[in-house]
Amino acid sequence: HPSVSVASILSLPLPELSKKLRDGSLPPDHVFYAYVGKALQIAIETNCITEFLQESESQVRKAKLMEKQGLLYGVPVSIKDSIDCQGHDSTLGFIKNLNKPAAEDSVVVQVLKRQGAIPFVKTNVPQSLISYDCKNLIFGQTRNPLLYTRTPGGSSGGEGALVGGGGSILGIGTDVGGSLRFPAAFCGICAIKPTGKRLSKRGIMSGVVGQKAVAAAVGPLAKNVESLALCLRALLSEDMFSLDSTVPPLPFNEEVYSSTAPLRIGYYETDFFTMPSPAMRRAVRETKQLLEEAGHTLVPFELTNVDYVIFNYCVRGMFADGGSSFVKKFKGEMEKGGTGLFFWLAKAPHWLKTLLSWISKPFVPRFSSIIRSMKENTVDEVWSLHHEIEDFCHQFIAQWKKLNLDVMLCPMLGPALGIGYPAKLSVAVSYTMLYNALDFPAGVVPVTLATDEDEEQLKGYKGYYQDWWDRTLAKAFRGSVGMPVAVQCVALPWQEELCLRFMKEVETL
């Protein structure tokens, strides 16, 4: 249609776009092809798309005949590779998963379709999903749409690149250590990781199956907070609860989301494990100041023992079998890339791990701790680990309640690291992974851009351990002037609406 202004369609925020689609002032096919064209352009630039969902074209035609129009009527949506779409592969970047199309849509995709959305592409992930870069042997490396030498983050990296580049208005990804929050923060967009069981995970492939120590979650990525809220409104519907009865039937709470009461907000600038970059620290400070000026109360929150949480709950929890099921996934696969070190450790015999851990302790204490936490656990040890994580969660909530907090403002790793760096910096997931271990809802909102001054201050970056990881992280942050930096907004379990309300406040200010 020569008369269609693609630019004006692409410039509409999701709430406006969906309103125009529903009131009939924009035909679904115009919107669909505008996004298909833009997605193609971003895919050529960043290599973020793994597959075009051909059936989406007939869905657009059917959409015109729909009597009941859902909340996402006619909205094109991108879907992460690991989320099942009927008739398409969910590869996780493994060659052995090619040509094994899913028998049916995952519950999330079914609900999206019932709400009138049109899933139109699947997007790239790192091999195994256990990485915050975005590269595998099948589809190659995805780049950051804002600066091609940078990673888009991961494991929902294809989503981050596509939504960040404007080729999709709404994306669905997953998060087990920051896999929604990294791509959003690195690509300058918003995302929310809900409480693990708030949205259905049926039909969603995971990197490490069956582990219960670190909670995985499904969630949306979009350019702004209002779009995330619209997506959750649509997903938290009767359809979701009837298709998956293990999801608590909690519809979206409008009252909490639209409240304007002043908040009591906890905050911290560092977790004393991964030293924040100057830009990260500044992002938290500036946000804190704006929130105070807007009439909210900010209360310092003291984080302790994050190193213990990372090694004993996260690493040990995810690899409680000594990493053997993780290693099995790679059988017959080539690329080990980002997981090379884990891989090697998982395969090493127990005596060698013990020896290495002991030898490396004085020089690289963190490496020593990782080796120690990669041991095979007995059932008894796994149970007591789960019990310990529950205790930790209750202690954390008690500290939160004692300060009478509503929400928490936290740093988010950034600016985006160079391509290839995440593989060498697994320890830098500490800011995000804490909230998977706790299973709290956590979202990210971009608040500033890295400046020349941040870059100058980086020269003094030492890190808390001054080990190889700290030196590498300093290098990874360099050369990012102009790249977005985000903060993390956190609420207590099941309080996604409050988390979004806080994110909206941060975004507005």
Short mmCIF file of C-alpha atoms in Angstrom, two decimals:
data_model
loop_
_atom_site.label_atom_id
_atom_site.label_comp_id
_atom_site.label_asym_id
_atom_site.label_seq_id
_atom_site.Cartn_x
_atom_site.Cartn_y
_atom_site.Cartn_z
CA HIS A 1 0.00 0.00 0.00
CA PRO A 2 1.80 3.13 -1.18
CA SER A 3 -0.55 5.19 1.01
CA VAL A 4 0.54 3.49 4.25
CA SER A 5 2.95 5.50 6.37
CA VAL A 6 5.18 2.80 7.81
CA ALA A 7 7.15 5.31 9.88
CA SER A 8 4.05 6.57 11.66
CA ILE A 9 2.93 2.99 12.46
CA LEU A 10 6.38 2.13 13.85
CA SER A 11 6.44 5.28 15.96
CA LEU A 12 3.26 4.42 17.88
CA PRO A 13 3.74 3.13 21.45
CA LEU A 14 2.04 -0.23 22.07
CA PRO A 15 -0.96 1.08 24.10
CA GLU A 16 -1.83 3.52 21.27
CA LEU A 17 -1.14 1.01 18.53
CA SER A 18 -3.39 -1.61 20.13
CA LYS A 19 -6.13 1.00 20.65
CA LYS A 20 -6.03 1.95 16.95
CA LEU A 21 -6.06 -1.72 15.95
CA ARG A 22 -9.06 -2.40 18.16
CA ASP A 23 -11.10 0.63 17.08
CA GLY A 24 -10.42 -0.23 13.44
CA SER A 25 -8.51 2.93 12.52
CA LEU A 26 -5.44 0.80 11.65
CA PRO A 27 -5.90 -2.46 9.69
CA PRO A 28 -3.92 -5.41 11.16
CA ASP A 29 -2.18 -6.18 7.87
CA HIS A 30 -0.73 -2.65 7.61
CA VAL A 31 0.74 -2.99 11.10
CA PHE A 32 1.95 -6.53 10.46
CA TYR A 33 3.83 -5.74 7.26
CA ALA A 34 5.28 -2.54 8.73
CA TYR A 35 6.85 -4.65 11.49
CA VAL A 36 7.88 -7.49 9.18
CA GLY A 37 9.79 -4.96 7.06
CA LYS A 38 11.45 -3.34 10.06
CA ALA A 39 12.24 -6.73 11.64
CA LEU A 40 13.94 -7.82 8.43
CA GLN A 41 16.11 -4.70 8.46
CA ILE A 42 17.12 -5.21 12.12
CA ALA A 43 17.76 -8.91 11.46
CA ILE A 44 20.16 -8.03 8.63
CA GLU A 45 21.97 -5.57 10.91
CA THR A 46 22.11 -7.62 14.12
CA ASN A 47 21.37 -11.27 13.19
CA CYS A 48 18.67 -11.56 15.86
CA ILE A 49 15.95 -13.65 14.14
CA THR A 50 16.11 -17.43 13.80
CA GLU A 51 12.84 -18.03 11.99
CA PHE A 52 9.90 -16.24 10.39
CA LEU A 53 6.63 -17.86 11.49
CA GLN A 54 4.98 -18.28 8.10
CA GLU A 55 1.53 -19.01 9.54
CA SER A 56 1.44 -15.49 11.00
CA GLU A 57 0.35 -14.21 7.57
CA SER A 58 -2.82 -16.29 7.60
CA GLN A 59 -3.40 -15.28 11.23
CA VAL A 60 -3.45 -11.64 10.12
CA ARG A 61 -6.09 -12.46 7.54
CA LYS A 62 -8.12 -14.35 10.16
CA ALA A 63 -7.72 -11.49 12.64
CA LYS A 64 -9.97 -9.32 10.47
CA LEU A 65 -12.79 -11.85 10.91
CA MET A 66 -12.45 -12.20 14.70
CA GLU A 67 -15.62 -11.33 16.61
CA LYS A 68 -14.02 -11.01 20.01
CA GLN A 69 -11.01 -8.72 20.00
CA GLY A 70 -8.47 -9.45 22.71
CA LEU A 71 -6.27 -6.88 24.44
CA LEU A 72 -3.45 -7.52 21.96
CA TYR A 73 -5.65 -7.72 18.86
CA GLY A 74 -3.46 -7.51 15.73
CA VAL A 75 -0.21 -6.84 17.63
CA PRO A 76 2.83 -8.60 16.12
CA VAL A 77 4.89 -10.29 18.87
CA SER A 78 8.37 -11.81 18.76
CA ILE A 79 9.08 -15.04 20.65
CA LYS A 80 12.36 -16.35 22.09
CA ASP A 81 13.74 -19.53 20.47
CA SER A 82 13.21 -21.62 23.63
CA ILE A 83 9.44 -20.95 23.79
CA ASP A 84 7.47 -23.56 21.84
CA CYS A 85 5.53 -22.47 18.76
CA GLN A 86 3.67 -25.30 17.04
CA GLY A 87 5.49 -26.60 13.97
CA HIS A 88 8.76 -24.81 14.79
CA ASP A 89 12.00 -25.84 16.47
CA SER A 90 13.03 -24.71 19.92
CA THR A 91 16.75 -25.30 19.44
CA LEU A 92 18.39 -23.64 22.48
CA GLY A 93 21.25 -23.29 20.00
CA PHE A 94 21.84 -27.07 19.88
CA ILE A 95 22.18 -28.76 16.52
CA LYS A 96 20.51 -31.93 17.86
CA ASN A 97 17.30 -29.93 18.37
CA LEU A 98 17.00 -28.96 14.69
CA ASN A 99 14.08 -30.42 12.75
CA LYS A 100 12.20 -31.35 15.91
CA PRO A 101 9.21 -29.05 15.61
CA ALA A 102 7.07 -28.47 18.69
CA ALA A 103 3.81 -30.44 18.70
CA GLU A 104 1.85 -27.53 20.15
CA ASP A 105 2.17 -23.93 21.24
CA SER A 106 3.42 -23.19 24.74
CA VAL A 107 0.68 -21.91 27.06
CA VAL A 108 2.01 -18.33 26.86
CA VAL A 109 1.80 -18.40 23.03
CA GLN A 110 -1.70 -19.91 23.17
CA VAL A 111 -2.86 -17.10 25.47
CA LEU A 112 -1.21 -14.44 23.29
CA LYS A 113 -3.08 -15.80 20.27
CA ARG A 114 -6.39 -15.88 22.15
CA GLN A 115 -5.78 -12.24 23.02
CA GLY A 116 -5.44 -11.53 19.29
CA ALA A 117 -1.63 -11.17 19.18
CA ILE A 118 0.28 -12.44 16.17
CA PRO A 119 3.56 -14.22 16.97
CA PHE A 120 5.61 -13.58 13.83
CA VAL A 121 9.27 -14.43 14.45
CA LYS A 122 11.47 -16.48 16.75
CA THR A 123 14.68 -14.93 18.04
CA ASN A 124 18.23 -16.01 18.79
CA VAL A 125 19.71 -17.35 22.04
CA PRO A 126 23.12 -18.50 23.29
CA GLN A 127 23.78 -22.23 23.16
CA SER A 128 22.15 -23.87 26.26
CA LEU A 129 20.69 -20.49 27.42
CA ILE A 130 23.16 -20.48 30.33
CA SER A 131 24.95 -17.32 29.19
CA TYR A 132 24.26 -13.61 28.87
CA ASP A 133 25.83 -13.34 25.42
CA CYS A 134 23.92 -14.45 22.31
CA LYS A 135 25.73 -16.84 20.03
CA ASN A 136 25.48 -20.44 18.83
CA LEU A 137 26.71 -22.61 15.96
CA ILE A 138 23.39 -22.70 14.12
CA PHE A 139 22.57 -19.01 13.90
CA GLY A 140 25.84 -17.32 14.85
CA GLN A 141 26.39 -14.17 16.90
CA THR A 142 23.66 -11.59 17.52
CA ARG A 143 24.83 -7.96 17.84
CA ASN A 144 23.62 -5.02 19.86
CA PRO A 145 21.47 -2.75 17.63
CA LEU A 146 22.94 0.36 19.29
CA LEU A 147 26.60 -0.59 18.77
CA TYR A 148 27.53 -3.67 16.74
CA THR A 149 30.73 -4.40 18.69
CA ARG A 150 28.66 -4.95 21.86
CA THR A 151 26.64 -7.94 22.97
CA PRO A 152 22.85 -7.53 23.10
CA GLY A 153 22.94 -9.53 26.34
CA GLY A 154 21.30 -12.91 26.83
CA SER A 155 19.90 -15.37 26.95
CA SER A 156 16.90 -13.49 25.46
CA GLY A 157 19.46 -11.63 23.32
CA GLY A 158 17.62 -11.89 20.01
CA GLU A 159 14.59 -10.34 21.72
CA GLY A 160 16.68 -7.51 23.18
CA ALA A 161 18.20 -6.72 19.79
CA LEU A 162 14.92 -6.90 17.87
CA VAL A 163 12.82 -4.88 20.34
CA GLY A 164 15.71 -2.49 21.03
CA GLY A 165 16.17 -1.94 17.29
CA GLY A 166 12.44 -1.28 16.81
CA GLY A 167 11.71 -4.43 14.78
CA SER A 168 9.23 -5.76 17.33
CA ILE A 169 6.92 -3.83 19.64
CA LEU A 170 6.60 -6.64 22.19
CA GLY A 171 8.82 -9.65 22.87
CA ILE A 172 8.53 -12.66 25.15
CA GLY A 173 11.64 -14.11 26.79
CA THR A 174 12.73 -16.10 29.85
CA ASP A 175 15.06 -15.41 32.78
CA VAL A 176 16.97 -17.74 35.13
CA GLY A 177 19.86 -15.45 36.08
CA GLY A 178 19.07 -12.19 34.31
CA SER A 179 18.18 -13.45 30.83
CA LEU A 180 15.41 -10.85 30.38
CA ARG A 181 17.10 -8.07 32.31
CA PHE A 182 20.51 -8.19 30.60
CA PRO A 183 19.15 -7.78 27.05
CA ALA A 184 16.76 -5.03 28.16
CA ALA A 185 19.50 -3.12 30.00
CA PHE A 186 22.11 -3.59 27.24
CA CYS A 187 19.70 -2.60 24.43
CA GLY A 188 18.06 0.33 26.24
CA ILE A 189 14.55 -1.07 26.71
CA CYS A 190 12.36 -2.31 29.61
CA ALA A 191 11.62 -5.83 30.81
CA ILE A 192 10.13 -7.53 33.83
CA LYS A 193 10.97 -10.92 35.30
CA PRO A 194 7.86 -11.94 37.26
CA THR A 195 7.75 -14.33 40.22
CA GLY A 196 8.58 -17.77 38.80
CA LYS A 197 5.06 -19.17 38.82
CA ARG A 198 3.07 -16.03 37.93
CA LEU A 199 3.06 -16.93 34.22
CA SER A 200 2.91 -20.45 32.80
CA LYS A 201 6.17 -22.15 31.83
CA ARG A 202 4.45 -25.06 30.10
CA GLY A 203 5.99 -25.64 26.69
CA ILE A 204 9.10 -23.63 27.49
CA MET A 205 12.48 -25.34 27.17
CA SER A 206 15.03 -24.71 29.89
CA GLY A 207 18.83 -24.83 30.00
CA VAL A 208 18.97 -26.94 33.16
CA VAL A 209 15.83 -29.05 33.59
CA GLY A 210 14.40 -29.93 36.99
CA GLN A 211 16.56 -27.78 39.26
CA LYS A 212 14.52 -26.01 41.91
CA ALA A 213 17.17 -23.85 43.60
CA VAL A 214 17.06 -20.91 41.19
CA ALA A 215 13.64 -19.87 39.90
CA ALA A 216 13.21 -19.33 36.18
CA ALA A 217 10.47 -17.03 34.85
CA VAL A 218 8.81 -15.96 31.60
CA GLY A 219 8.27 -12.27 30.91
CA PRO A 220 7.86 -9.47 28.36
CA LEU A 221 10.34 -6.98 26.86
CA ALA A 222 9.17 -3.66 25.35
CA LYS A 223 10.20 -0.06 24.81
CA ASN A 224 8.29 1.24 27.84
CA VAL A 225 6.66 0.15 31.09
CA GLU A 226 3.06 0.73 29.98
CA SER A 227 3.60 -1.89 27.23
CA LEU A 228 4.83 -4.45 29.78
CA ALA A 229 1.73 -3.75 31.90
CA LEU A 230 -0.55 -4.22 28.88
CA CYS A 231 1.15 -7.53 28.11
CA LEU A 232 0.70 -8.80 31.68
CA ARG A 233 -2.96 -7.68 31.67
CA ALA A 234 -3.47 -9.78 28.54
CA LEU A 235 -1.57 -12.82 29.81
CA LEU A 236 -3.04 -12.90 33.33
CA SER A 237 -6.42 -13.94 31.98
CA GLU A 238 -8.84 -16.80 32.51
CA ASP A 239 -7.24 -18.50 29.50
CA MET A 240 -3.88 -18.72 31.25
CA PHE A 241 -5.41 -20.11 34.44
CA SER A 242 -7.51 -22.71 32.65
CA LEU A 243 -4.72 -23.84 30.31
CA ASP A 244 -2.30 -24.26 33.23
CA SER A 245 -3.91 -24.86 36.60
CA THR A 246 -0.56 -24.64 38.42
CA VAL A 247 -0.54 -20.87 37.79
CA PRO A 248 -2.25 -19.02 40.67
CA PRO A 249 -5.44 -17.36 39.37
CA LEU A 250 -4.31 -13.80 40.15
CA PRO A 251 -5.62 -11.37 37.54
CA PHE A 252 -3.73 -8.11 36.96
CA ASN A 253 -4.30 -5.75 39.89
CA GLU A 254 -5.13 -2.36 38.33
CA GLU A 255 -5.56 -0.64 41.67
CA VAL A 256 -1.97 -1.33 42.73
CA TYR A 257 -0.55 -0.43 39.31
CA SER A 258 -2.36 2.90 39.03
CA SER A 259 -1.86 4.00 42.66
CA THR A 260 -0.02 7.30 43.21
CA ALA A 261 0.71 6.97 46.95
CA PRO A 262 4.31 7.82 47.90
CA LEU A 263 6.53 4.74 48.22
CA ARG A 264 9.11 3.62 50.77
CA ILE A 265 12.00 2.49 48.62
CA GLY A 266 15.07 0.55 49.77
CA TYR A 267 18.24 1.04 47.75
CA TYR A 268 21.89 0.01 47.52
CA GLU A 269 24.69 1.02 45.15
CA THR A 270 26.73 -2.17 45.28
CA ASP A 271 26.45 -5.82 46.24
CA PHE A 272 30.11 -5.87 47.37
CA PHE A 273 30.74 -8.76 45.02
CA THR A 274 30.78 -7.23 41.55
CA MET A 275 32.05 -3.65 41.79
CA PRO A 276 29.60 -1.42 39.89
CA SER A 277 30.91 0.57 36.94
CA PRO A 278 30.91 4.36 37.50
CA ALA A 279 27.84 4.62 35.23
CA MET A 280 25.93 2.00 37.28
CA ARG A 281 26.62 3.82 40.53
CA ARG A 282 25.61 7.15 39.02
CA ALA A 283 22.40 5.63 37.60
CA VAL A 284 21.32 4.53 41.10
CA ARG A 285 22.32 7.84 42.72
CA GLU A 286 20.55 10.02 40.16
CA THR A 287 17.41 7.86 40.28
CA LYS A 288 17.41 7.95 44.08
CA GLN A 289 17.63 11.75 44.04
CA LEU A 290 14.78 12.14 41.55
CA LEU A 291 12.59 9.78 43.57
CA GLU A 292 13.27 11.75 46.76
CA GLU A 293 12.45 15.03 45.02
CA ALA A 294 9.16 13.46 43.87
CA GLY A 295 8.19 12.80 47.51
CA HIS A 296 9.19 9.15 47.96
CA THR A 297 11.21 7.98 50.96
CA LEU A 298 14.54 6.27 50.26
CA VAL A 299 16.07 3.96 52.81
CA PRO A 300 19.58 2.44 52.56
CA PHE A 301 19.48 -1.37 52.43
CA GLU A 302 22.50 -3.36 53.59
CA LEU A 303 23.25 -6.36 51.38
CA THR A 304 25.42 -9.06 52.94
CA ASN A 305 26.97 -12.35 51.85
CA VAL A 306 26.16 -12.02 48.16
CA ASP A 307 29.25 -14.12 47.43
CA TYR A 308 27.78 -16.94 49.52
CA VAL A 309 24.44 -16.65 47.69
CA ILE A 310 26.09 -16.76 44.26
CA PHE A 311 28.37 -19.73 44.94
CA ASN A 312 26.28 -21.80 47.34
CA TYR A 313 22.75 -21.17 46.13
CA CYS A 314 23.05 -20.25 42.47
CA VAL A 315 26.05 -22.15 41.13
CA ARG A 316 25.71 -25.09 43.49
CA GLY A 317 21.92 -25.09 43.15
CA MET A 318 21.92 -25.10 39.36
CA PHE A 319 24.71 -27.67 39.10
CA ALA A 320 23.87 -29.79 42.16
CA ASP A 321 24.59 -32.94 40.14
CA GLY A 322 28.14 -31.69 39.60
CA GLY A 323 27.01 -30.35 36.23
CA SER A 324 26.56 -33.79 34.68
CA SER A 325 23.08 -33.18 33.19
CA PHE A 326 24.37 -29.89 31.76
CA VAL A 327 27.33 -31.70 30.17
CA LYS A 328 24.98 -34.34 28.73
CA LYS A 329 23.16 -31.63 26.75
CA PHE A 330 26.41 -30.91 24.89
CA LYS A 331 27.05 -34.49 23.84
CA GLY A 332 27.86 -34.47 20.13
CA GLU A 333 27.71 -30.66 19.96
CA MET A 334 30.65 -28.54 18.88
CA GLU A 335 30.42 -25.04 20.24
CA LYS A 336 31.20 -24.81 23.95
CA GLY A 337 32.14 -21.15 23.75
CA GLY A 338 30.75 -19.30 26.72
CA THR A 339 30.45 -22.38 28.84
CA GLY A 340 33.94 -23.78 28.25
CA LEU A 341 35.14 -23.31 31.80
CA PHE A 342 31.97 -24.69 33.43
CA PHE A 343 32.13 -27.53 31.03
CA TRP A 344 35.64 -28.46 31.86
CA LEU A 345 34.93 -28.20 35.60
CA ALA A 346 31.80 -30.32 35.35
CA LYS A 347 33.78 -33.09 33.66
CA ALA A 348 36.73 -32.99 36.08
CA PRO A 349 36.83 -35.79 38.67
CA HIS A 350 36.00 -34.92 42.26
CA TRP A 351 39.58 -35.26 43.58
CA LEU A 352 40.86 -32.86 40.93
CA LYS A 353 38.20 -30.26 41.79
CA THR A 354 39.11 -30.51 45.47
CA LEU A 355 42.81 -30.11 44.73
CA LEU A 356 42.29 -27.19 42.33
CA SER A 357 39.98 -25.45 44.75
CA TRP A 358 42.59 -25.73 47.49
CA ILE A 359 45.51 -24.59 45.30
CA SER A 360 43.67 -21.61 43.79
CA LYS A 361 42.13 -20.32 47.03
CA PRO A 362 44.92 -17.87 48.04
CA PHE A 363 45.28 -16.44 44.50
CA VAL A 364 41.79 -16.52 43.02
CA PRO A 365 39.32 -17.08 45.87
CA ARG A 366 36.28 -16.72 43.60
CA PHE A 367 37.53 -19.33 41.15
CA SER A 368 38.22 -21.60 44.10
CA SER A 369 34.63 -21.11 45.35
CA ILE A 370 33.16 -21.89 41.93
CA ILE A 371 35.14 -25.14 41.72
CA ARG A 372 33.98 -26.05 45.22
CA SER A 373 30.34 -25.39 44.37
CA MET A 374 30.47 -27.56 41.22
CA LYS A 375 30.64 -30.79 43.22
CA GLU A 376 28.12 -33.58 43.01
CA ASN A 377 25.70 -33.43 45.96
CA THR A 378 23.89 -36.23 47.75
CA VAL A 379 20.09 -36.06 47.93
CA ASP A 380 20.41 -35.12 51.58
CA GLU A 381 22.70 -32.19 50.64
CA VAL A 382 20.31 -30.97 47.95
CA TRP A 383 17.39 -31.02 50.37
CA SER A 384 19.28 -29.08 52.99
CA LEU A 385 20.39 -26.62 50.30
CA HIS A 386 16.75 -26.02 49.32
CA HIS A 387 15.91 -25.58 52.99
CA GLU A 388 18.74 -23.08 53.38
CA ILE A 389 17.55 -21.07 50.37
CA GLU A 390 14.05 -20.90 51.88
CA ASP A 391 15.53 -19.64 55.15
CA PHE A 392 17.59 -17.04 53.34
CA CYS A 393 14.49 -15.83 51.51
CA HIS A 394 12.57 -15.41 54.78
CA GLN A 395 15.49 -13.55 56.36
CA PHE A 396 15.68 -11.22 53.38
CA ILE A 397 11.94 -10.53 53.60
CA ALA A 398 12.26 -9.93 57.36
CA GLN A 399 14.98 -7.33 56.74
CA TRP A 400 12.73 -5.74 54.06
CA LYS A 401 9.70 -5.67 56.40
CA LYS A 402 11.74 -4.30 59.29
CA LEU A 403 12.55 -1.26 57.14
CA ASN A 404 8.88 -1.20 56.10
CA LEU A 405 9.78 -1.10 52.39
CA ASP A 406 7.39 -1.24 49.44
CA VAL A 407 10.00 -1.80 46.72
CA MET A 408 13.75 -1.73 46.15
CA LEU A 409 16.02 0.20 43.77
CA CYS A 410 19.12 -1.76 42.76
CA PRO A 411 22.00 -1.50 40.29
CA MET A 412 21.88 -3.32 36.95
CA LEU A 413 25.04 -4.44 35.16
CA GLY A 414 25.94 -2.03 32.39
CA PRO A 415 26.73 -0.49 30.00
CA ALA A 416 26.67 -3.40 27.51
CA LEU A 417 29.84 -5.49 27.45
CA GLY A 418 31.81 -6.17 24.29
CA ILE A 419 30.91 -9.31 22.33
CA GLY A 420 32.63 -12.37 23.81
CA TYR A 421 33.08 -10.88 27.28
CA PRO A 422 30.05 -12.43 29.04
CA ALA A 423 31.61 -15.88 28.51
CA LYS A 424 34.61 -14.78 30.57
CA LEU A 425 32.54 -12.98 33.21
CA SER A 426 30.00 -15.43 34.59
CA VAL A 427 30.51 -13.92 38.06
CA ALA A 428 29.03 -10.57 36.95
CA VAL A 429 25.50 -12.01 37.06
CA SER A 430 25.40 -11.31 40.82
CA TYR A 431 23.10 -8.24 40.58
CA THR A 432 20.40 -10.12 38.68
CA MET A 433 20.74 -13.70 39.89
CA LEU A 434 20.13 -12.73 43.51
CA TYR A 435 16.46 -12.16 42.60
CA ASN A 436 16.15 -15.53 40.86
CA ALA A 437 17.44 -17.22 44.02
CA LEU A 438 14.92 -15.17 46.06
CA ASP A 439 12.22 -15.51 43.37
CA PHE A 440 11.22 -11.82 43.59
CA PRO A 441 9.78 -9.91 40.62
CA ALA A 442 12.45 -7.64 39.14
CA GLY A 443 12.34 -5.27 36.20
CA VAL A 444 14.81 -2.97 34.46
CA VAL A 445 14.33 0.57 33.22
CA PRO A 446 16.98 2.52 31.26
CA VAL A 447 17.71 5.79 33.11
CA THR A 448 20.87 7.32 31.65
CA LEU A 449 23.67 7.00 29.07
CA ALA A 450 27.34 6.33 29.77
CA THR A 451 29.34 9.61 29.69
CA ASP A 452 32.96 10.58 29.03
CA GLU A 453 33.30 11.16 32.74
CA ASP A 454 32.16 7.59 33.50
CA GLU A 455 34.76 6.40 31.00
CA GLU A 456 37.45 8.49 32.70
CA GLN A 457 36.52 7.10 36.15
CA LEU A 458 36.71 3.55 34.80
CA LYS A 459 40.48 3.93 34.70
CA GLY A 460 40.45 3.59 38.47
CA TYR A 461 38.21 0.48 38.42
CA LYS A 462 39.83 -2.21 40.56
CA GLY A 463 37.01 -4.50 41.66
CA TYR A 464 36.59 -6.03 45.11
CA TYR A 465 38.80 -9.06 44.52
CA GLN A 466 41.28 -7.53 42.08
CA ASP A 467 41.42 -10.89 40.38
CA TRP A 468 41.40 -11.83 36.70
CA TRP A 469 37.61 -11.41 36.56
CA ASP A 470 37.75 -7.87 37.94
CA ARG A 471 40.46 -6.87 35.47
CA THR A 472 38.51 -8.39 32.59
CA LEU A 473 35.29 -6.63 33.63
CA ALA A 474 37.08 -3.26 33.63
CA LYS A 475 38.11 -3.94 30.01
CA ALA A 476 34.61 -5.14 29.07
CA PHE A 477 32.99 -1.88 30.24
CA ARG A 478 35.39 0.33 28.26
CA GLY A 479 34.44 2.28 25.15
CA SER A 480 30.71 2.56 25.90
CA VAL A 481 30.12 6.30 25.88
CA GLY A 482 26.51 6.91 24.78
CA MET A 483 25.32 3.39 25.63
CA PRO A 484 22.26 3.03 27.90
CA VAL A 485 22.53 2.24 31.61
CA ALA A 486 19.56 0.87 33.54
CA VAL A 487 18.49 0.37 37.14
CA GLN A 488 16.72 -2.64 38.56
CA CYS A 489 13.35 -2.29 40.32
CA VAL A 490 12.35 -5.08 42.70
CA ALA A 491 9.22 -6.00 44.69
CA LEU A 492 8.23 -8.87 46.97
CA PRO A 493 6.93 -12.15 45.48
CA TRP A 494 3.61 -11.93 43.55
CA GLN A 495 3.76 -8.11 43.50
CA GLU A 496 4.41 -7.64 39.79
CA GLU A 497 1.92 -4.76 39.63
CA LEU A 498 3.75 -2.87 42.38
CA CYS A 499 7.06 -3.58 40.64
CA LEU A 500 5.63 -2.15 37.38
CA ARG A 501 4.17 0.82 39.23
CA PHE A 502 7.63 1.59 40.63
CA MET A 503 9.23 1.08 37.20
CA LYS A 504 6.71 3.51 35.72
CA GLU A 505 7.62 6.06 38.38
CA VAL A 506 11.34 5.70 37.57
CA GLU A 507 10.65 5.91 33.82
CA THR A 508 8.50 9.05 34.23
CA LEU A 509 11.03 10.82 36.45
#
